Amino acid sequence: MFTLFNSLKGFRHSAFSKFKKIAVTATVLLLSVTSVFATHFRYGNISWTNTVGNTVVFNLSQGWRWSFFGDPAVGSSVAITTNGHPIPLYFGDGSSIDIILTVTSVNPDEDYFYGTVTITHTYASSGNYITYFEDLARISTLQNNPDGYFRVQTVVNAGSGNNSPVSTISPIIDLEQGNASASFPVPASDPEGQPLSFRLATADEAAGVGNFYVQPTGLSVNSTGVVHFSTVGLNAGNLYTTQIIIGDGVSEIGVDFIIRIDTNVGTPPYFDYSVTPADGAMLSVITGNLLTFMVKAQDNDPGDDVTLTAAGIPIGATTNPVLPVSGNPVSTQFEWTPAITDVGTYITQFKATDLTNKSATTSATIVVSKSNCTNLTSYIKATPKETVKGQLPYTIYKGYGPQAVKLTAMVTGEGSKGYKYLWSNGSKEQSRVVSPNKTTRYFVKTTNLVDGHYIIAAVTIYVVDVRCGSTNDKVQVCGGTNENAIGKCVEQDKVAAILRKGGSLGNCQQNSYSLFKNSNAAEESMASVKGNSAASVMKLSPNPANNFLDVQLSQVVFRNAKINISDATGQLFISKDIKINTSGNQRIDISSLKNGTYLLQVISSGEITGSAKFVVLK
């Protein structure tokens, strides 16, 4: 029934191709429309940050039936009501405020919109409070808790300086029927890098004190946030509601959403990670700077179509084309220039759904830091930067050379003031030693102890397995003058000589891949830009670019200046001397560049005075 209803909704709004592929009678369609999604609540989540004193800024997100609220467009405001009255946000201190959402994304095919509102509240005294919203009713066709109460809450630590975890997930998650080990992750992050815990919500937490609520039979969530749910014996189209509680040891948030069982016919769509940030990627941006990346998905089933949607797009961010959008393949470009009021951590999840409701999701965590108004700059120094001489920087070759690097938070721009450090694993030391088994991105937050200004730096340590089999007796080597060693496994004591003759570690296929498949930034070179931010120095257009790139420079006089373009490995592709003119514009021929992400730097008198990323897409 649910699949048929989706087909009708898609026909109503644009996806005629979905409707014409499903042969049904008019009677069945009418029954589908009247029986599914008779009520309005779809999704809920509340996160928050402490500011000054006992003032807390809440970020509330909800998903509601789109057609009930008059099909609101992205960017419009919606006053949330149900059963003829407003649904307030209760702060836990006896006060409340009505909820008015800004619509950030819509899904006409599944008849819901996703909206967000930021609410500031000052508590009379510090302490723990339970902030929540609750009312009737959940969807009437749920297999558990039909027409039941819903409640979403968070434990607030007012005046503590702590900030809550952050999470976003699509209001509807699809799982294939007949799968005893069906699972999916709940994306989550903690602004302070504290370890997170995950558990199922109780009835009081998910429905309100004394109200009935049960979790789906057999559903569980493990310590890393992966939900497991056996779909054996379940019917396609079945709907289940669940709520997951995420904690950082002090505070907790709830994430309430729906699980839908889809058919086991065909293959699901997938994301193209050669252009899409890796699932779970953490992307950093300084206020006033542009963050942009592409999301692309496709499906291999003949004649299939893919619809791309999103949840958790920050207010002010845009997608081009505007979501939802359909095609095969299908893509959109995300763009956001956060303001000073946007400092914080955000999670955006993208969902690709095919004609049979099979879907895939991918998430990105966006960390917005304060602008460099105090000239505070930070980067992460890796020692050794080049673990094997002549090879890629920031790379550990599993099986050869150093298997650990030391990461040190470096700070410039504010003299001798003291700092405190917080790494993504909770470490508070200035340096840490890491030995990743897979490519891993590391973040450190550096805070000035005098004025509280902070900046977040990041670096990716790549891991390439060059072992031949499971032992380290031999190493894979590509190239070199020894023809017998091209793409071969050689003894450890022969590797250094081959590298000196121009060879490289790994097999030839490994050496051809782009590091941007694993990361979305050339972190250290981007984070260590001195002086003004990149946005104040240059503007790049178009982005994504094809055969040329226009670079608009600020009105400054460059001496001995040039523009360098390189990739994530540091390989230089283009170097052009800057010819000063009145407009400050430079056009660069990039027709020789392949598809991918590149770093453009302005070099003046030997120093980096500007830096920005751009994408080549042909």
Coordinates of C-alpha atoms in Angstrom, one line a residue, residues 101 137 139 141 156 189 222 239 294 329 359 432 458 506 511 536 549 567 574 606:
L101 CA 9.7 26.2 11.5
A137 CA -0.5 11.7 16.8
I139 CA 1.0 7.7 11.8
T141 CA -0.7 2.7 9.8
V156 CA 20.0 20.5 29.0
S189 CA 28.7 14.0 16.5
N222 CA 24.9 -0.9 19.5
L239 CA 6.1 1.1 8.8
M294 CA 28.7 17.9 -4.9
P329 CA 22.5 9.6 -12.5
S359 CA 17.4 3.7 -1.0
R432 CA 49.0 13.0 20.1
A458 CA 41.8 19.2 10.6
G506 CA 51.5 0.2 -3.7
N511 CA 48.7 4.8 -7.2
S536 CA 38.3 38.0 1.6
L549 CA 38.3 29.4 -14.0
D567 CA 45.5 18.4 -5.8
I574 CA 49.3 24.8 -12.9
G606 CA 56.9 33.4 -0.9

